[in-house]
mmCIF file of C-alpha atoms in Angstrom:
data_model
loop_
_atom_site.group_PDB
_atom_site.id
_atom_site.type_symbol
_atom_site.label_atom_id
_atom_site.label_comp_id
_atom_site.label_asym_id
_atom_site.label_seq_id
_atom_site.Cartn_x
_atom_site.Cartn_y
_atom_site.Cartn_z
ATOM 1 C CA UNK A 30 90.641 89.353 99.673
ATOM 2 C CA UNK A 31 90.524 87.348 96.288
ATOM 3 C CA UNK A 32 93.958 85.719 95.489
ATOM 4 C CA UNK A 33 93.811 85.821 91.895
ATOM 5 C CA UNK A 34 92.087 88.772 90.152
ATOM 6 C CA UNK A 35 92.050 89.395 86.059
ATOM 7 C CA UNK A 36 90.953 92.944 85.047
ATOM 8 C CA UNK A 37 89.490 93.958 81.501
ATOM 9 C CA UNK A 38 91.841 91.593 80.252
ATOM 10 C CA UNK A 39 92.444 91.236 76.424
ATOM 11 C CA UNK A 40 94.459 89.130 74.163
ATOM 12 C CA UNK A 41 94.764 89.019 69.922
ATOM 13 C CA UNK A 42 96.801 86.860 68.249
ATOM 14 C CA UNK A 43 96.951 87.427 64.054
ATOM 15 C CA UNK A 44 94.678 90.418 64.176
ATOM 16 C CA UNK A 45 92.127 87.931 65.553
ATOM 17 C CA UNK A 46 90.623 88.718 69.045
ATOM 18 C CA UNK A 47 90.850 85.441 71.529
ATOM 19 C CA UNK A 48 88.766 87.334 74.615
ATOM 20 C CA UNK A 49 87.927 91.062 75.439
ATOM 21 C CA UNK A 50 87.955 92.394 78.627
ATOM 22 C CA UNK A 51 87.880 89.355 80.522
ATOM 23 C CA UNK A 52 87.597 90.066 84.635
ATOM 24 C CA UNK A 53 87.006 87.510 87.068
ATOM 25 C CA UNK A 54 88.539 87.048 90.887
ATOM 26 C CA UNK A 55 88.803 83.684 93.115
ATOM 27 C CA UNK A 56 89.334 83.318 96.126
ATOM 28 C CA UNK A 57 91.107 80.626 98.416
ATOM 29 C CA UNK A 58 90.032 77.213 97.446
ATOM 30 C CA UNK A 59 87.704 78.284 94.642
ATOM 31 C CA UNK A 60 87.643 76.433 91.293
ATOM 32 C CA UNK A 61 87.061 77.778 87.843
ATOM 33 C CA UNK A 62 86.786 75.441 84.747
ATOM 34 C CA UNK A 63 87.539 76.914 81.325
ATOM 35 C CA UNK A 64 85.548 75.570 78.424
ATOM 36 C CA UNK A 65 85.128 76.103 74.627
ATOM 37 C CA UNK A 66 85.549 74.721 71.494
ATOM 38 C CA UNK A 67 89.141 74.029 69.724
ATOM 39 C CA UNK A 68 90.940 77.213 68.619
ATOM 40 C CA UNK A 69 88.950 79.768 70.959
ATOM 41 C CA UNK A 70 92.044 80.392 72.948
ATOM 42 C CA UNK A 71 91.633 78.284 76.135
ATOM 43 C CA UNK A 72 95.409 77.457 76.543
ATOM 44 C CA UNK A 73 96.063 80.804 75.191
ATOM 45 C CA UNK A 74 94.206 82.062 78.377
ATOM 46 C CA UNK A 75 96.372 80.143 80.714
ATOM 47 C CA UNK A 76 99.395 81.185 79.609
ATOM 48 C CA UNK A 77 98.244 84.767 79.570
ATOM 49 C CA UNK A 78 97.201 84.335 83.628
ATOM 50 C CA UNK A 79 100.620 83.248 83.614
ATOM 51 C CA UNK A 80 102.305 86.115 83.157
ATOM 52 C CA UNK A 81 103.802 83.863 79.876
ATOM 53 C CA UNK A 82 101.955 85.786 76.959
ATOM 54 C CA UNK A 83 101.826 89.413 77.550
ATOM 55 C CA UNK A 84 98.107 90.650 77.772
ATOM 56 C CA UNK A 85 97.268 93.644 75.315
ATOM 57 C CA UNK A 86 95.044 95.126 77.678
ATOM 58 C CA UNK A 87 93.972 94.434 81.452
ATOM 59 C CA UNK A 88 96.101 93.033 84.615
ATOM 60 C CA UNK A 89 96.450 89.750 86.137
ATOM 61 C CA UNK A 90 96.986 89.752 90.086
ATOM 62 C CA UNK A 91 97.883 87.703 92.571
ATOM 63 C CA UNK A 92 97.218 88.303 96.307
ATOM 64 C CA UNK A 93 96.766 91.718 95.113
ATOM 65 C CA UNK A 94 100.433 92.250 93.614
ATOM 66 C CA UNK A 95 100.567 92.859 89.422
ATOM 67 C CA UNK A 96 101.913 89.362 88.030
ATOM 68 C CA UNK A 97 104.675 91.119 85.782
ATOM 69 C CA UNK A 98 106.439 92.855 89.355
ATOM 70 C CA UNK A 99 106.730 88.938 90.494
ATOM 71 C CA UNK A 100 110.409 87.197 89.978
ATOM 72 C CA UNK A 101 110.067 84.204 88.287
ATOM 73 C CA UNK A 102 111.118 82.097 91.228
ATOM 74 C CA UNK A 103 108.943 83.724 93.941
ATOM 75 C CA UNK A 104 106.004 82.943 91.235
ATOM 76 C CA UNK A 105 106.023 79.370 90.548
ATOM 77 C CA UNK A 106 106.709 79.144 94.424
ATOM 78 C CA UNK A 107 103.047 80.332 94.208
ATOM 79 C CA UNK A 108 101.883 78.767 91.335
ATOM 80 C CA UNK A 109 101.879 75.510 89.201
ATOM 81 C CA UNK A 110 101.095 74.320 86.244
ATOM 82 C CA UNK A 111 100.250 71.286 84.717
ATOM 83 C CA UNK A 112 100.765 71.345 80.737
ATOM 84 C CA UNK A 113 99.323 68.873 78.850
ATOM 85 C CA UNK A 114 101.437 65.898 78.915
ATOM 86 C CA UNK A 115 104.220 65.189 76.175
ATOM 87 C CA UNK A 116 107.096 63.491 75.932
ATOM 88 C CA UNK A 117 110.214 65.714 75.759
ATOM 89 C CA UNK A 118 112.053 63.523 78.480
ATOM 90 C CA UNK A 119 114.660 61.621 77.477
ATOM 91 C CA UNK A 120 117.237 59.927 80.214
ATOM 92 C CA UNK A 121 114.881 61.172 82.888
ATOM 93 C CA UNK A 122 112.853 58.494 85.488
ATOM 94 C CA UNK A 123 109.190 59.342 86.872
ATOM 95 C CA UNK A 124 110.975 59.945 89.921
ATOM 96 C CA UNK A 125 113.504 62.761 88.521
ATOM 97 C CA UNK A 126 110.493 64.272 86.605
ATOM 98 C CA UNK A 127 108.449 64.709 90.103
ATOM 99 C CA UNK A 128 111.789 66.422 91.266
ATOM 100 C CA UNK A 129 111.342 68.677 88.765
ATOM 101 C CA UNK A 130 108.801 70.780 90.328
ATOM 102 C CA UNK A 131 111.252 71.261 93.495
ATOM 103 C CA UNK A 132 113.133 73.276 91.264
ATOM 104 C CA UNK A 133 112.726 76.326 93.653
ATOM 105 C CA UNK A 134 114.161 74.180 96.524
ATOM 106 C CA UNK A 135 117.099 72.404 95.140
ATOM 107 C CA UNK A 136 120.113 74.121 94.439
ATOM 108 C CA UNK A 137 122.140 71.531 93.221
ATOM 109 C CA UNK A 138 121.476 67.507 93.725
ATOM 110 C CA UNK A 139 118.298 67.053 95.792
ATOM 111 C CA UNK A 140 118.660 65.651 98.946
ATOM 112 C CA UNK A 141 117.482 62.511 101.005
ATOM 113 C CA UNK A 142 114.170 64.531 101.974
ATOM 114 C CA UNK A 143 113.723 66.032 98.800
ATOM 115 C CA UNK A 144 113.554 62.326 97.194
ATOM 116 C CA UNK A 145 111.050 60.829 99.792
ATOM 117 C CA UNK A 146 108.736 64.003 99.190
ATOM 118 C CA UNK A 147 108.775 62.762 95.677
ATOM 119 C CA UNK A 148 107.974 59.337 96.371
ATOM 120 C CA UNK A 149 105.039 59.988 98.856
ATOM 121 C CA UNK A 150 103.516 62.218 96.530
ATOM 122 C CA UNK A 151 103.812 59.761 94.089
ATOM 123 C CA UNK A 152 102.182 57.137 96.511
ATOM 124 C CA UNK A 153 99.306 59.480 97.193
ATOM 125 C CA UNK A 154 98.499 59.162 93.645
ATOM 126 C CA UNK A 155 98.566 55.759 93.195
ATOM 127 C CA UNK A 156 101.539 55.735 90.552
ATOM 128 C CA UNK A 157 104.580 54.696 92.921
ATOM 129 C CA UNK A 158 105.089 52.024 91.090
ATOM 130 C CA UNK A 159 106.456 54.138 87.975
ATOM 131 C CA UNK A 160 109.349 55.662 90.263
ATOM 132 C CA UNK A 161 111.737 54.390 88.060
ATOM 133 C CA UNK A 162 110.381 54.295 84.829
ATOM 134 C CA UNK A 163 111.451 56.086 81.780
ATOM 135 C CA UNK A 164 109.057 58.905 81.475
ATOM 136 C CA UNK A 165 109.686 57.936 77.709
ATOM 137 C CA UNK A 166 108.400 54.518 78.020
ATOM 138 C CA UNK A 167 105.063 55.742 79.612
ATOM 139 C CA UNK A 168 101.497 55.506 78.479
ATOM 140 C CA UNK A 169 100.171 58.823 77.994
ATOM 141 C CA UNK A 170 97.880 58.454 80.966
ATOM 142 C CA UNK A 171 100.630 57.303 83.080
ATOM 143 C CA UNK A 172 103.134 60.709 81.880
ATOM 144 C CA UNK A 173 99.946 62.764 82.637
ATOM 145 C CA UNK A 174 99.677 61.228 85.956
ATOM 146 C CA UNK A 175 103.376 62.145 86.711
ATOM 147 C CA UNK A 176 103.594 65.554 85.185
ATOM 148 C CA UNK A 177 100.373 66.175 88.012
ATOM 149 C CA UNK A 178 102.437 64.720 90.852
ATOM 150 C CA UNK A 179 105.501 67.553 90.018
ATOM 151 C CA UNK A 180 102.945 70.298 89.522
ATOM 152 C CA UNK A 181 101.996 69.043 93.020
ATOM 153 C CA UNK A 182 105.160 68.455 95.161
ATOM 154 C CA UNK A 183 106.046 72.398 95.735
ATOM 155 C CA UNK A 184 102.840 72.772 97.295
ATOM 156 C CA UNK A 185 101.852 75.615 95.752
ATOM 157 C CA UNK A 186 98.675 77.921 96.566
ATOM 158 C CA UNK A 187 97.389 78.018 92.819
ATOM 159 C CA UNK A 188 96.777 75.098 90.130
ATOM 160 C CA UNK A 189 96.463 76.232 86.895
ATOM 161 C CA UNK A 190 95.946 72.940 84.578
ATOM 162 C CA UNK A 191 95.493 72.554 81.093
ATOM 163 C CA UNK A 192 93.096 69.818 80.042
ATOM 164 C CA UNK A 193 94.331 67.561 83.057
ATOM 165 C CA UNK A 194 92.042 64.435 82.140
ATOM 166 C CA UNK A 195 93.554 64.290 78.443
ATOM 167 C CA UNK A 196 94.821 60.978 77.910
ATOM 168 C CA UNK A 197 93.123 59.658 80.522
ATOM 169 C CA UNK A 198 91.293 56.694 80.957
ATOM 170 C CA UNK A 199 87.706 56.635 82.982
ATOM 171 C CA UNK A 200 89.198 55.674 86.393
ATOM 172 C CA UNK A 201 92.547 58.180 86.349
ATOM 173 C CA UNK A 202 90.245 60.946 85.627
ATOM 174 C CA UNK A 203 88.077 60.095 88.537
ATOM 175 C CA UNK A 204 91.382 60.072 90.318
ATOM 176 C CA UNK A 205 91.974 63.196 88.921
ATOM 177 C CA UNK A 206 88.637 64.470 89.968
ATOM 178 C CA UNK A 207 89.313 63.364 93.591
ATOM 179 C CA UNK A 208 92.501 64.984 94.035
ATOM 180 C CA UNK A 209 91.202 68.641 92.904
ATOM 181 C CA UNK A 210 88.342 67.953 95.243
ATOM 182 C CA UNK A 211 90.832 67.136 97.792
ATOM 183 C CA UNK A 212 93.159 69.940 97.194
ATOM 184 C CA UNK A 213 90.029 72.672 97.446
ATOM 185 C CA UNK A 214 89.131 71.236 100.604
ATOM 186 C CA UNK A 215 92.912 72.155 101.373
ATOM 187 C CA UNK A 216 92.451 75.922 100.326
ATOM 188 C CA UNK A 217 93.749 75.382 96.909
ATOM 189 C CA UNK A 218 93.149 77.762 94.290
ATOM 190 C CA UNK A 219 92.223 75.838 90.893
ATOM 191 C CA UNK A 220 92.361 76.964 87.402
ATOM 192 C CA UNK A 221 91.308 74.393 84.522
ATOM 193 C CA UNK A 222 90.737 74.312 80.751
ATOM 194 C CA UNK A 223 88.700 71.379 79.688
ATOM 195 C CA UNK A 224 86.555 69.385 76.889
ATOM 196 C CA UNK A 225 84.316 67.556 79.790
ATOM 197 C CA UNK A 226 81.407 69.901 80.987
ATOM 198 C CA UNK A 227 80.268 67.131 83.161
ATOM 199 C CA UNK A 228 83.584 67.421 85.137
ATOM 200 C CA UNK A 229 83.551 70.831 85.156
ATOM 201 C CA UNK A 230 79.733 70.967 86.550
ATOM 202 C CA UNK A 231 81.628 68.215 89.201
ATOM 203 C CA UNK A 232 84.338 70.718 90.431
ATOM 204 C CA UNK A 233 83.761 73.941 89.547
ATOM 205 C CA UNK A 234 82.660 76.935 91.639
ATOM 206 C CA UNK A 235 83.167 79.173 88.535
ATOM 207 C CA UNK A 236 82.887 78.853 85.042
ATOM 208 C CA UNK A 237 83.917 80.886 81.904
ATOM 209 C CA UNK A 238 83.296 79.731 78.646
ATOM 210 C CA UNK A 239 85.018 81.229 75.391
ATOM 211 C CA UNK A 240 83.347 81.817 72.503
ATOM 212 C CA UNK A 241 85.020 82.775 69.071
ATOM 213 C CA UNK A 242 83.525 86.220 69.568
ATOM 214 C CA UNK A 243 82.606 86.918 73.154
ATOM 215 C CA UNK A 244 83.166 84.705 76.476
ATOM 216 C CA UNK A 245 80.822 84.034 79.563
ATOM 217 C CA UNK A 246 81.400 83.566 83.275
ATOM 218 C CA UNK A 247 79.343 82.320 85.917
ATOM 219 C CA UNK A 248 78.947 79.632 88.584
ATOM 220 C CA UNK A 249 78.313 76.263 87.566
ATOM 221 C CA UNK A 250 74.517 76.329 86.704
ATOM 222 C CA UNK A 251 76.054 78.022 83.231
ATOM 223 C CA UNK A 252 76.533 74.489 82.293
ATOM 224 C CA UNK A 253 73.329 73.839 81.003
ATOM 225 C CA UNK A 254 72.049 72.355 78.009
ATOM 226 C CA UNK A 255 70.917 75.951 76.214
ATOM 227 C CA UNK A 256 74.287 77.539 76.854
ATOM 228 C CA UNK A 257 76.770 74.779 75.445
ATOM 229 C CA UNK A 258 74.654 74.142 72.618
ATOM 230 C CA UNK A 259 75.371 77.960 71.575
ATOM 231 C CA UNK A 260 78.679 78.076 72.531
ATOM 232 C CA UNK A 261 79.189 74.860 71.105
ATOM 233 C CA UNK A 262 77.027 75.428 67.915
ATOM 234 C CA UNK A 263 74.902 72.452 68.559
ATOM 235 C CA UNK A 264 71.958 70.958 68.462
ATOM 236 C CA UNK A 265 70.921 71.029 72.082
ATOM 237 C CA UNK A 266 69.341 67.313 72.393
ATOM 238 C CA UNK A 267 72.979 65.907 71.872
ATOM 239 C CA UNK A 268 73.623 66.800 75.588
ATOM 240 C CA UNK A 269 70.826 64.864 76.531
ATOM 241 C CA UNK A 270 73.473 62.016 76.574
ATOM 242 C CA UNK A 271 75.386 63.644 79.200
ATOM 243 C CA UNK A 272 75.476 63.205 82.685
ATOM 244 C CA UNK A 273 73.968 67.292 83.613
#
């Protein structure tokens, strides 16, 4: 039984259609990677499998149930995302921000156990020493980093990410890369938009690539040199200097 199922699923936005009946399904611990160029609707997507933008056609399901019957709180007990990282986060440490995602758990201030939940999964990525850092004084690596660590905490079955190695340097995304490898081998469910085919090729077991017009999904052999240099309207020698 697939845990997260899209059917004929279709989305405009200005008269201007983003995909047309998209379907796809993944099962426990699969990964799909998203890719296209700038302003084909890859974040649009996300929000859309979501349940936060309202699909014109087609039905998003998980474990078999229609995302729109879900409460909000039993969802995101399910499900996390990771937004691209920016700094609305005044007053609040790296420590409160991990809390954050316990916001299903804690009813009113969180508890001794709640706080050393947030601190070992900070530890596990490396980035303990931030704990009590301004989330506004943080490098944009170092907010991504944290904003990961709450999407992480409430241990949910399905990762939805968008662009999670953005403002990252060469050794956090590789850190990045190891912990969706990690949390696969846990049974995870992972969803990601991206602008690195090379990663993608790395993690994926699925990929679906927009295109202003039309979309296509595969496994990860559809990250090759001919497709991305359609979909990407390029000269196909330029991925030559990729690692593929």
């Amino acid at each position: 039984m697939s845990i997260f199922r899209v059917e004929n699923a279709s989305f405009a936005r200005f008269k201007r259609v983003l995909f047309k009946e998209l379907s796809f399904e993944l099962e426990k611990g699969e990964i799909l990677a998203i890719l296209g160029q700038n302003g084909v609707g890859k974040t649009t997507l996300l929000q859309c499998l979501m349940g936060l933008l309202n699909l014109q056609e087609g039905k998003v399901f998980i474990k078999d149930k229609d995302i729109s019957t879900y409460r909000s709180k039993e969802l995101f007990s399910i499900l996390s995302y990771v937004a691209q990282a920016k700094n609305h986060s005044i007053g609040l440490s790296a420590l409160d921000m991990v809390l954050l995602g316990l916001n299903t758990q804690i009813s009113t201030l969180p508890k001794k156990a709640h706080i050393q939940k947030a601190r070992a999964m900070l530890e596990n990525l490396g980035f303990l020493h931030l704990e009590n850092r301004a989330c506004d004084s943080l490098s944009g690596g170092e907010l991504q980093m944290v904003v990961f660590a709450r999407a992480l905490i409430n241990e949910p079955q399905i990762i939805i990410l968008d662009e999670p190695e953005s403002n990252l340097d060469f050794k956090n995304q590789l850190c990045i890369i190891e912990n969706l490898n990690k949390l696969k081998a846990m049974g995870k469910t992972i969803i990601f938009n991206t602008h690195y085919p090379q990663n993608a090729k790395v993690l994926a077991d699925k990929v679906l690539i927009l295109e202003k017009h039309e979309h296509h999904i595969g496994d990860n052999t559809l990250i090759n040199k001919k497709q991305l240099a359609q979909s990407f309207e390029v000269k196909e020698q330029f991925f030559d200097y990729l690692l593929l």
